[in-house]
Coordinates of C-alpha atoms (C1' of nucleotides) in Angstrom, one line a residue:
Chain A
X1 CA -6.1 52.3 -138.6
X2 CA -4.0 50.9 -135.7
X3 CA -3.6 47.6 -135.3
X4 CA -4.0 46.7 -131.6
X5 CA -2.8 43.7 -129.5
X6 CA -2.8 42.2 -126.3
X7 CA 0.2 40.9 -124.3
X8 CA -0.6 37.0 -123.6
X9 CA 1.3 37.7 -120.1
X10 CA 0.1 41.0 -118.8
X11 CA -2.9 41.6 -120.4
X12 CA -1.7 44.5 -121.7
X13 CA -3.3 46.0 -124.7
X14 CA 0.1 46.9 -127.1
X15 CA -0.4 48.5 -130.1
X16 CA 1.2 46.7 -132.9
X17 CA 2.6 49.0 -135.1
X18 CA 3.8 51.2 -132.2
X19 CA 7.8 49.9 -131.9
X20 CA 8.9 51.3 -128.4
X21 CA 11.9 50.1 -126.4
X22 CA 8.9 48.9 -124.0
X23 CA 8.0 45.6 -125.6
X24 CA 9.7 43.4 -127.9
X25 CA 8.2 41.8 -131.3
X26 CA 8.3 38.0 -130.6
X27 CA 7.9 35.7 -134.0
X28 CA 7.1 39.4 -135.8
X29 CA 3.3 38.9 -134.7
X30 CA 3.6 38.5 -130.6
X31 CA 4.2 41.5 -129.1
X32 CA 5.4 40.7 -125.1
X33 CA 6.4 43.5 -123.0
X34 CA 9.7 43.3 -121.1
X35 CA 8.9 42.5 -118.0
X36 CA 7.0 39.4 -119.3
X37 CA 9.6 38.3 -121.2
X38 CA 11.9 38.5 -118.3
X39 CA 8.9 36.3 -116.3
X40 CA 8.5 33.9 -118.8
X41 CA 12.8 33.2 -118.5
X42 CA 12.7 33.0 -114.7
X43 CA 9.7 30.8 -114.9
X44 CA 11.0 28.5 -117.7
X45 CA 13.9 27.7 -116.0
X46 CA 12.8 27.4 -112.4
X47 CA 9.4 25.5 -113.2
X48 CA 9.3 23.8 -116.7
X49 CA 11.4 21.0 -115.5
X50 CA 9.6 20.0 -112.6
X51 CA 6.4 20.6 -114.2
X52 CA 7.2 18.6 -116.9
X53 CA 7.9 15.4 -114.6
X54 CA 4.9 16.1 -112.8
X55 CA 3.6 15.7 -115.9
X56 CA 4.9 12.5 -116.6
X57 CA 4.5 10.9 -113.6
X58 CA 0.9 11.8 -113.7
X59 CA 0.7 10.1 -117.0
X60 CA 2.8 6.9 -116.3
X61 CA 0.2 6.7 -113.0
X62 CA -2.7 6.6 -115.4
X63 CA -1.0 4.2 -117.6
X64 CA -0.4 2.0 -114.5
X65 CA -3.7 2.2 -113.7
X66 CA -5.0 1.5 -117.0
X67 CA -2.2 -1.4 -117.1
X68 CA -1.1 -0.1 -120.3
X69 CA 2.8 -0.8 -120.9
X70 CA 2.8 -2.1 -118.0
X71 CA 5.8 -4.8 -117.6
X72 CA 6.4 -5.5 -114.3
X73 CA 4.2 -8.2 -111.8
X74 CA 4.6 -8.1 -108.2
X75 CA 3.3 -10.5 -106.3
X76 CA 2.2 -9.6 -102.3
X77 CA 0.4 -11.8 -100.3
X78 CA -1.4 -12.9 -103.3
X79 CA -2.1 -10.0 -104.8
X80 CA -0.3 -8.9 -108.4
X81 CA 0.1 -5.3 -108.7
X82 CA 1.6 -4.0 -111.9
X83 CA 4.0 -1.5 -112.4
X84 CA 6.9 -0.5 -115.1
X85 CA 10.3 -1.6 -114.4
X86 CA 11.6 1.7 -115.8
X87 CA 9.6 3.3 -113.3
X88 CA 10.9 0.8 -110.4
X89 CA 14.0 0.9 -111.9
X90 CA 14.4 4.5 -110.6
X91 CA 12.5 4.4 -107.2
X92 CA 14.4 1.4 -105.7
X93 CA 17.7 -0.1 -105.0
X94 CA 16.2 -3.4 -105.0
X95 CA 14.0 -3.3 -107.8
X96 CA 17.4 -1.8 -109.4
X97 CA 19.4 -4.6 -108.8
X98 CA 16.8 -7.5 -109.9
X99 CA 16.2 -5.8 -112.9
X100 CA 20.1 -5.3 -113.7
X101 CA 20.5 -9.5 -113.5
X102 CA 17.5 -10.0 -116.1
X103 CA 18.6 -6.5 -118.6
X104 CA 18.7 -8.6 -121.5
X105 CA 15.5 -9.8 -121.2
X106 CA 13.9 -6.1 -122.4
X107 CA 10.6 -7.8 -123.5
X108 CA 9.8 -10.2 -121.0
X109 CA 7.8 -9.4 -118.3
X110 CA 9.4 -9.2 -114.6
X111 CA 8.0 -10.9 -111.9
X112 CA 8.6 -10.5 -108.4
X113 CA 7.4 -11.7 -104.8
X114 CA 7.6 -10.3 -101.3
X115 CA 6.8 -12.0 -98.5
X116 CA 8.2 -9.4 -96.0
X117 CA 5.3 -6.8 -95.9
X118 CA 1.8 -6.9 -96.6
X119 CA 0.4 -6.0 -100.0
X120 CA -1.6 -2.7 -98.3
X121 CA 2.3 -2.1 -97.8
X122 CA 3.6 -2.1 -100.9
X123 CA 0.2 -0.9 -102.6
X124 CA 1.2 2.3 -100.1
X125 CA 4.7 2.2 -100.7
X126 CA 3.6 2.1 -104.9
X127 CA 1.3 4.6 -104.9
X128 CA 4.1 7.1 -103.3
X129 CA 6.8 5.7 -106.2
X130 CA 4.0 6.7 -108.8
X131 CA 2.9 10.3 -107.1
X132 CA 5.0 11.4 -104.8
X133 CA 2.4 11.1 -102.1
X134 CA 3.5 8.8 -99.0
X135 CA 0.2 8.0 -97.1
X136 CA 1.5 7.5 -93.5
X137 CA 0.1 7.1 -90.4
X138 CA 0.9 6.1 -86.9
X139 CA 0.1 2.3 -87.8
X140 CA 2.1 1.4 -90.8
X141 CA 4.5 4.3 -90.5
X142 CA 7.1 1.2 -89.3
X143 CA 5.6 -1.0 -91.6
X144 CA 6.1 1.3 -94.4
X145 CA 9.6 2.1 -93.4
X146 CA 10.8 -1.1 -92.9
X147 CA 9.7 -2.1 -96.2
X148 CA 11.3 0.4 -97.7
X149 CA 14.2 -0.1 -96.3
X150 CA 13.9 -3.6 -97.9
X151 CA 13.4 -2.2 -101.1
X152 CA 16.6 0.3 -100.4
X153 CA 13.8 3.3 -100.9
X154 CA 16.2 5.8 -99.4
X155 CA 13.7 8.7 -99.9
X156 CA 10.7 6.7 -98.3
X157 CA 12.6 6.4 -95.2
X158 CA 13.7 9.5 -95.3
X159 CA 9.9 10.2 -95.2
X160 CA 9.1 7.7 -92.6
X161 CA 11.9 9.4 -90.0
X162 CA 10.4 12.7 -90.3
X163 CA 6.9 11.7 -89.2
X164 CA 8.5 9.1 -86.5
X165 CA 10.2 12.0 -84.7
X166 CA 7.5 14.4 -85.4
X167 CA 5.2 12.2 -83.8
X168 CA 7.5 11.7 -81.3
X169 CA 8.2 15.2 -80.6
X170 CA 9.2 14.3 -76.8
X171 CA 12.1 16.4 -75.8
X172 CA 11.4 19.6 -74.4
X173 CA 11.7 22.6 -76.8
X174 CA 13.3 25.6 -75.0
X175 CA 11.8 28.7 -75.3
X176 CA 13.0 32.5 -75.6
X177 CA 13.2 32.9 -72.1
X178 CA 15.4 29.8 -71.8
X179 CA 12.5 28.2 -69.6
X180 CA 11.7 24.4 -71.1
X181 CA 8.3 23.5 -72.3
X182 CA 6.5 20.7 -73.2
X183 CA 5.9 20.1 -76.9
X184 CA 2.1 19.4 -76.9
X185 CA 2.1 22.0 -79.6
X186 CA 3.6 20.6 -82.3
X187 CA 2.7 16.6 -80.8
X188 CA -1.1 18.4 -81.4
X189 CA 0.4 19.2 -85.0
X190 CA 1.7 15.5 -85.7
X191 CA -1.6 14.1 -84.1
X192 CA -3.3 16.3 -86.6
X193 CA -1.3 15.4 -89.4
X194 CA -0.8 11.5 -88.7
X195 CA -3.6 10.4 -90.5
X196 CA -3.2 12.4 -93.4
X197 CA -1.1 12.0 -96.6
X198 CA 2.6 13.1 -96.1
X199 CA 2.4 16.2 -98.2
X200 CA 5.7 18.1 -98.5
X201 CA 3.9 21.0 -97.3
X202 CA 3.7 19.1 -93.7
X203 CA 6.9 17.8 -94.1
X204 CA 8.2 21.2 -93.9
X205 CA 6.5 21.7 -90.7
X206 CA 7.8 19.7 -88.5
X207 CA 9.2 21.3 -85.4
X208 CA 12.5 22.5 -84.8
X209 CA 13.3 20.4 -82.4
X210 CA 12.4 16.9 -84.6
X211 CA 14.7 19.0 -87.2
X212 CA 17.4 18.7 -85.4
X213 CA 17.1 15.0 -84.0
X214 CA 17.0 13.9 -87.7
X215 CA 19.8 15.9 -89.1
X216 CA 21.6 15.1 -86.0
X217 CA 21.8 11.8 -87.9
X218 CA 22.6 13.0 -91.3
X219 CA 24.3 16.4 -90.9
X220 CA 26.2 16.2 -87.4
X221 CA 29.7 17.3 -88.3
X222 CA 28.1 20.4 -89.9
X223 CA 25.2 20.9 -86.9
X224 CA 28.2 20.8 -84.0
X225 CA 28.4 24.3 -83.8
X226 CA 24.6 25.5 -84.7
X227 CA 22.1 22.7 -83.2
X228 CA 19.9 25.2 -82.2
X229 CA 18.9 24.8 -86.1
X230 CA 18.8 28.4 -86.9
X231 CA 21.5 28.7 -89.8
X232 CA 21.1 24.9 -90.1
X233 CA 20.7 22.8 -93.4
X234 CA 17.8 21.7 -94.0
X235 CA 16.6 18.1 -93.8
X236 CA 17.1 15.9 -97.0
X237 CA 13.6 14.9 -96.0
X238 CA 12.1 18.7 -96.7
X239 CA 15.2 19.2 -100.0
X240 CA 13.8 16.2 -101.3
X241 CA 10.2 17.0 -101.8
X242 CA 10.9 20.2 -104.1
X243 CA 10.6 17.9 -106.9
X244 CA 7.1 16.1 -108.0
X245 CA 9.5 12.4 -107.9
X246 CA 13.3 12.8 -106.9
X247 CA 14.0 8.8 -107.5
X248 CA 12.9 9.6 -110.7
X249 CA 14.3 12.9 -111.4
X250 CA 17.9 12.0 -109.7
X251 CA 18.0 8.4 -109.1
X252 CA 18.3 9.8 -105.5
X253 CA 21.4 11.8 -104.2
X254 CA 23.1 9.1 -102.5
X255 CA 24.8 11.7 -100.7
X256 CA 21.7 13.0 -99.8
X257 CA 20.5 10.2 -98.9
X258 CA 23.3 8.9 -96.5
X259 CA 22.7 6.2 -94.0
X260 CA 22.5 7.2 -90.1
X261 CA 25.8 7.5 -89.0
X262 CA 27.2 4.7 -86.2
X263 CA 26.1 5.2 -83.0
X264 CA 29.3 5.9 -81.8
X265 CA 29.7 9.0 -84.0
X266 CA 25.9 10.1 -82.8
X267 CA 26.8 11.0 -79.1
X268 CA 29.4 13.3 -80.5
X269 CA 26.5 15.7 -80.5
X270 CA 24.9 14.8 -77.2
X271 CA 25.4 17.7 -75.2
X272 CA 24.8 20.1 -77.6
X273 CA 20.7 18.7 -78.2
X274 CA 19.8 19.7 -74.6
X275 CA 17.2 17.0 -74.8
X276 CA 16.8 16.2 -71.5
X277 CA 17.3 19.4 -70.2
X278 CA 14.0 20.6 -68.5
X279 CA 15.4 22.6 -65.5
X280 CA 13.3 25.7 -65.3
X281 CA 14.6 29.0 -64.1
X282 CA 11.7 30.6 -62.3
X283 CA 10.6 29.0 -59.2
X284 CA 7.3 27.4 -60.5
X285 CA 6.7 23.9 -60.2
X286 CA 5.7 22.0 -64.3
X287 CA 3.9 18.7 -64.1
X288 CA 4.8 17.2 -67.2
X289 CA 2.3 14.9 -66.0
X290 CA 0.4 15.0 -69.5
X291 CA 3.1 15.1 -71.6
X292 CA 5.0 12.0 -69.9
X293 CA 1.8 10.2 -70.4
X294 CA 0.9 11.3 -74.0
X295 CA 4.5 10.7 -75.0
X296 CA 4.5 7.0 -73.4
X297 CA 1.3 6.3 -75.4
X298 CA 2.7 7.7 -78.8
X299 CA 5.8 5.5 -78.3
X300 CA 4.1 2.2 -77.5
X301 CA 1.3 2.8 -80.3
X302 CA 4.7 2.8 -82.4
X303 CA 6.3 -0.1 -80.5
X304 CA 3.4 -1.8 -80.8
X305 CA 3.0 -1.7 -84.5
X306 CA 6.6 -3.1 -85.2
X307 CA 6.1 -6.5 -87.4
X308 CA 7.1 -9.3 -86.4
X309 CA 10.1 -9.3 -88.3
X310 CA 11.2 -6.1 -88.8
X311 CA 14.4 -7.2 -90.9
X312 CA 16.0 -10.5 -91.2
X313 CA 19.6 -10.5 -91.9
X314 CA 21.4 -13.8 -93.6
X315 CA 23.5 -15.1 -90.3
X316 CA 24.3 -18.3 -89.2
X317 CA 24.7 -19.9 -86.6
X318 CA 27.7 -22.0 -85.7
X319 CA 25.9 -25.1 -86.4
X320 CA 24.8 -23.7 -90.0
X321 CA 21.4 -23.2 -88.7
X322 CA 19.9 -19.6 -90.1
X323 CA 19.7 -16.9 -87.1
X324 CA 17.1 -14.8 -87.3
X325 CA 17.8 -11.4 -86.0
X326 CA 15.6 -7.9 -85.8
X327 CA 16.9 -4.9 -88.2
X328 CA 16.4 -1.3 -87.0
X329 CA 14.8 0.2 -89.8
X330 CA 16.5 3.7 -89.3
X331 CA 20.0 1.9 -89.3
X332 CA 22.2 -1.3 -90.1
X333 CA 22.0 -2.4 -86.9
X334 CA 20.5 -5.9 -85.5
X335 CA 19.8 -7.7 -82.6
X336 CA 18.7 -10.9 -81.6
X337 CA 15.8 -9.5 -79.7
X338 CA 13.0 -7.6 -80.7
X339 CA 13.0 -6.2 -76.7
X340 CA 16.9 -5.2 -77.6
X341 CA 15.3 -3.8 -80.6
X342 CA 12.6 -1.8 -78.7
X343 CA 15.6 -0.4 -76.5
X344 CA 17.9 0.7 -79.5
X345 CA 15.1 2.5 -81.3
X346 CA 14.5 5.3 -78.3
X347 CA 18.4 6.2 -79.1
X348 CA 16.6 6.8 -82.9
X349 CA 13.5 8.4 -81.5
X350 CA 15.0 10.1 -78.7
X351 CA 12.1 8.8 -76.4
X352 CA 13.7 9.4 -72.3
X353 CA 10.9 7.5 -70.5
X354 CA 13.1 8.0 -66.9
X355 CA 13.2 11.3 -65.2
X356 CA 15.4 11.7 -62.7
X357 CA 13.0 13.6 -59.9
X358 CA 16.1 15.2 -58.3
X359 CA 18.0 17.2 -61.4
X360 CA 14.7 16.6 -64.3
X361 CA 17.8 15.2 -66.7
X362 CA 15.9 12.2 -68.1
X363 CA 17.4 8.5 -69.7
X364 CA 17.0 6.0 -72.0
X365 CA 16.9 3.0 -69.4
X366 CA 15.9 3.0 -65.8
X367 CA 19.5 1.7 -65.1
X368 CA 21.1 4.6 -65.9
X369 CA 18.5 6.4 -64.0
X370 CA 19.2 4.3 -61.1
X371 CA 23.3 4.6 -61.5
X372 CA 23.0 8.2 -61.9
X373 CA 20.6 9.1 -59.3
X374 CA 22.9 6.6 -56.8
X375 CA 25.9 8.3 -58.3
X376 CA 24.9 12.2 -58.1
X377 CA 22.1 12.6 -55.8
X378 CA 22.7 9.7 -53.3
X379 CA 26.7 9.2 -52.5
X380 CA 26.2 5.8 -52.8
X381 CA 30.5 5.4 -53.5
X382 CA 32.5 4.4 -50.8
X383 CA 35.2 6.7 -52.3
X384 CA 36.4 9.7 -51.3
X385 CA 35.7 12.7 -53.9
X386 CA 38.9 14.1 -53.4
X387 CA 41.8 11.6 -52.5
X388 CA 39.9 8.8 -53.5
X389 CA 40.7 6.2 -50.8
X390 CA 37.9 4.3 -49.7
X391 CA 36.1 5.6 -46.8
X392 CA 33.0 4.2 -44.2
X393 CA 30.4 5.1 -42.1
X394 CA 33.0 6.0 -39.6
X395 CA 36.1 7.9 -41.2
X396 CA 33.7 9.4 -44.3
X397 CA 31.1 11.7 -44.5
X398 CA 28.8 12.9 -46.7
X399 CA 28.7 16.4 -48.3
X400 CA 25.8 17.8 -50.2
X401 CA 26.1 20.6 -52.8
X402 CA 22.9 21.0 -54.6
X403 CA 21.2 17.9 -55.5
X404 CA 24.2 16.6 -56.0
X405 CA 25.7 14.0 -53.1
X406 CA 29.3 12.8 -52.5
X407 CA 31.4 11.7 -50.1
X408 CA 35.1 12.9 -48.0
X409 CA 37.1 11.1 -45.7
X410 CA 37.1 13.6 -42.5
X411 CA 40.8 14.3 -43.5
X412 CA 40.1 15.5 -47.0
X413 CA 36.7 17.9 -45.1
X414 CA 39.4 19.5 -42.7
X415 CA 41.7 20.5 -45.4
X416 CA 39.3 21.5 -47.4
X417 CA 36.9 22.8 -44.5
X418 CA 33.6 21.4 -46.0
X419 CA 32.6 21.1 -42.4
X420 CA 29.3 22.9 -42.7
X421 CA 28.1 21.1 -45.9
X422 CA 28.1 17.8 -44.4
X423 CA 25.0 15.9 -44.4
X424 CA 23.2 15.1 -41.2
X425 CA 23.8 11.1 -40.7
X426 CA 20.8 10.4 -39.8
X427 CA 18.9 12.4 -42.5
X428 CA 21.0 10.3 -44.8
X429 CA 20.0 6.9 -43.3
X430 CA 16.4 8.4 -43.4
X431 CA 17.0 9.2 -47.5
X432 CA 17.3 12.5 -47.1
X433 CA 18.8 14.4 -49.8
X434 CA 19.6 17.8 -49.5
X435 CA 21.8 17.6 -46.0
X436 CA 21.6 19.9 -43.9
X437 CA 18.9 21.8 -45.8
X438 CA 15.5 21.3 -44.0
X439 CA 13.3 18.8 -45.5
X440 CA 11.4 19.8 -48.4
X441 CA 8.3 18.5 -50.2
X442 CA 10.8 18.6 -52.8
X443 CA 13.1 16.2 -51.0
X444 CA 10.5 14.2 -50.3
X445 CA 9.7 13.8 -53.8
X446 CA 13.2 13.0 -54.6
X447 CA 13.3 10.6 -51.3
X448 CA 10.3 8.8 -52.9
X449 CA 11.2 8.4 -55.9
X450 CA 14.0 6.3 -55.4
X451 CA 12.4 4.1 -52.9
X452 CA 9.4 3.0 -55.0
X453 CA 10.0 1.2 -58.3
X454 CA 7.6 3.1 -60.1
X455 CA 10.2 5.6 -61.4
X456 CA 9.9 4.9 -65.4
X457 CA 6.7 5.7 -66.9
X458 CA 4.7 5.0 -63.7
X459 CA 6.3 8.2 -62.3
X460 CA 5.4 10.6 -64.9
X461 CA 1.9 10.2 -63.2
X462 CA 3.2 12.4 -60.4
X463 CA 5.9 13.7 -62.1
X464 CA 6.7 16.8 -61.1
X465 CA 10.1 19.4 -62.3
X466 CA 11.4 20.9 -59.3
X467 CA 13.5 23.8 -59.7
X468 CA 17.1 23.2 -59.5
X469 CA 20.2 26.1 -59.3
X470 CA 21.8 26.5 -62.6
X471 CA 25.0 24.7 -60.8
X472 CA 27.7 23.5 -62.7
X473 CA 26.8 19.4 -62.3
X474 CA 23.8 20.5 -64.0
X475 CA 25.1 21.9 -67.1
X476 CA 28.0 19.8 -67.0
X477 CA 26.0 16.5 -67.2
X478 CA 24.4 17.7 -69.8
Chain B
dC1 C1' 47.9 20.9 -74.5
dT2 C1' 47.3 16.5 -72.4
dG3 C1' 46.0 12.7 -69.6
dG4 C1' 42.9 10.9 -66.0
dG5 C1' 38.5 10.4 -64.1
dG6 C1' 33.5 11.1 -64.0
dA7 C1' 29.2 10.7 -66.3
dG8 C1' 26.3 9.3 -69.8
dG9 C1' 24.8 6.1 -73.3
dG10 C1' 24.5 1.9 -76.0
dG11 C1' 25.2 -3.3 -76.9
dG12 C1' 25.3 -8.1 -75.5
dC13 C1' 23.5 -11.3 -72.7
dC14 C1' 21.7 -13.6 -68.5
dC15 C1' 17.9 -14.2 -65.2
Chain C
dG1 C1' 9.4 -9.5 -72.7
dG2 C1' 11.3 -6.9 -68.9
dG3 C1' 14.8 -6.0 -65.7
dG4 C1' 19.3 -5.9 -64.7
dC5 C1' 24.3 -6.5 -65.0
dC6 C1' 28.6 -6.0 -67.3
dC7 C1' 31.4 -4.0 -70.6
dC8 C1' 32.8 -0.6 -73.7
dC9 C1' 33.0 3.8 -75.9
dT10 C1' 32.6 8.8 -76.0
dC11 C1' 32.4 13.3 -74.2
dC12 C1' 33.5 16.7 -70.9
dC13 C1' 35.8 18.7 -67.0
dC14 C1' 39.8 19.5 -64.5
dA15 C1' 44.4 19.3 -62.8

DNA sequence: CTGGGGAGGGGGCCC
DNA sequence: GGGGCCCCCTCCCCA
């Protein structure tokens, strides 16, 4: 009589007293075959670990939950929520620090206070420290962020920037044939998501484009020569989320984890994002009418939901009075102002609310709309291009190549016999743009869009992307 | 390779 | 709070 088994892994029915060089005799009962064995390695070491913290997070949840152990109060706007300072120990630079000064105190309980963000906050920003799970959504995603940068919660924030620029997927995403579209695609997909948990899953799905905005910040010496984000790292947001807790399971890789780099450093990389870039090459006309629009919208919902104080730093004043002063909650940087504020944070969110109508490049501020499109497109320099003296009305002219606009002292257009590029006078004084060209509904646009005031988010209701040559001001300015 | 200038972008602050 | 100005810095192009 044969004794018959059953491999636990394959289901494979192994005869026990038949030794072939096909399975192997574990504990001399188990027979596994080989290939199981091999699985059960690769799985042990690949899965095991983060099982087993998922494991244990699970259970120190319930245990919160049940208080049970718990030693840690924390007081928000009058409500206590408990917690275990080992736990908080590992989630937070703050909560690190607080309970370093009070370490020989093991068997007291620790109480804390906030007053800096609500207690639907923190209960958010506790519930992710004891799951994993960040619950964001368009209305507290500042909130959340700027408390966690309170509580030095590098990974939170790290979470909070990746649904920020998801959400604000502005920038134009360049397709395969080189031809710029809008993004309502993936905005559609952070719309969708915004009101759901922040599950690593959608983490990993933000567009390429967002990508490359946020590692702009965090990976820009190594993105130089790749920002097109093919052979790019990836995010520490996305790395981070391949464990059930990494506070807990690395007391966070403060490499990882680096703060956003000085703004100085950032515009290293400027060119290279093509942002702004939404010159088209076929001769079809966009209106990114809907887009501008939907865009505008998503950044003032955002805007609007900043607190009140969105960081206080400890400065004085010269009189020893306390100065209160706004903290961006993606960098170290403050400002007095929480306008000032409002401004810095498109250069985090890479929101370009002013399109130039002439070239489609678009800017940050409306006065650097207005210098360029007076600098490029409308010759407004009394300054010869090409010997630089000054030059008027009289002993200058100007000369239009493209959209762009300059002007030549009528000694430097002799030389350089740029006779029949320059502009006709009175189409200049009539804001013509294009010289000698005829006038074009495109030129009209152009002509308009400087002479009304509406150019910043007023004029993505007729905004429209007019083709413009490939020239070299083009992909020079850009 | 290098220096100068143009263009773009960000901060401070005044109106 | 928004608009605007000034200043400074950085990058890129070109001679």
């Amino acid at each position: 009589m044969r004794k018959v088994g059953c491999c636990p892994f394959h289901s494979e029915r192994v005869r026990l007293t038949d030794v072939s060089s096909n399975h192997i005799t574990v504990g001399g009962a188990l027979r596994l075959s080989r290939e199981a064995v091999t699985s059960i390695q690769k799985w042990s070491s690949a899965d095991m670990s983060a099982i087993h913290q998922s494991c244990l997070l699970k259970q120190l949840d319930q245990q919160r939950q049940q208080e049970l152990f718990c030693d840690c109060n924390i007081l928000v706007e009058g409500q206590i929520f408990r917690a275990h300072r080992n736990v908080l120990y590992g989630s937070s630079g703050y909560f690190r620090m607080l309970l370093s000064q009070g370490a020989k105190d093991t068997l007291e309980s620790v109480n804390a206070s906030f007053d800096v963000f609500s207690s639907e906050i923190f209960s958010i920003i506790l519930d992710f420290i004891y799951s994993g799970h960040l619950e964001l959504n368009s209305s507290n995603v500042i909130e959340v962020m700027s408390a966690a940068s309170y509580l030095q919660m590098n990974d939170v924030i790290s979470y909070c920037k990746t649904f920020i620029k998801s959400f604000l997927d502005i920038s134009a995403k360049e397709d395969g044939e080189g031809r710029y579209l809008c993004l309502s695609d993936s905005m559609e997909r952070a719309h969708d998501r915004r009101e759901n948990v922040m599950e690593p899953s959608t983490l990993c799905d933000v567009s390429m484009s967002s990508q490359t905005r946020l590692w702009e910040h965090q990976e820009e010496d190594h993105i130089k020569e790749d920002i097109t984000g093919v052979s790019s790292p990836e995010p520490s947001g996305i790395q981070q989320n391949s464990s059930p807790h990494p506070s807990l399971e690395s007391q966070i890789d403060e490499e990882q984890f680096s703060p956003v780099l000085p703004e100085r450093r950032r515009r290293g990389s400027r060119k290279r994002t093509a942002t702004s870039r939404l010159v088209t090459e076929d001769t079809s006309l966009i209106d990114l009418q809907g887009v501008v629009s939907h865009c505008s919208q998503k950044a003032d919902e955002l805007y609007a939901s900043l607190p009140s104080i969105v960081g206080v730093v400890g400065v004085f004043n010269k009189d020893s009075t306390p100065s209160m002063r706004y903290k961006c909650p993606f960098c170290t940087h403050t400002v007095k102002r929480k306008a000032d504020l409002k401004r810095h944070l498109r250069c985090h969110t890479g929101e370009r609310p002013y399109p130039c109508q002439a070239c489609s490049k678009r800017f940050t501020r409306l006065e650097h709309l207005r210098s360029h499109f007076e600098t490029i497109h409308q010759a407004r320099k009394l300054v010869c291009r090409k010997c630089k003296r000054h030059v008027t009305e009289i002993n200058g002219r100007v000369v239009t190549e493209g959209t762009r606009r300059y002007r030549l002292c009528d000694v430097c257009i002799q030389e350089s016999g740029y006779s029949e590029l320059i502009t006709d006078e009175d189409g200049e004084k009539e804001g013509l743009l294009l010289g000698v060209e005829e006038e074009t509904s495109e030129n009209r646009e152009m002509t308009w869009a400087m002479d009304d005031d509406d150019l910043a988010e007023d004029s993505g209701t007729d905004l429209i992307i007019q083709e413009v040559e490939d020239s070299d001001e083009d992909t020079g300015g850009m």
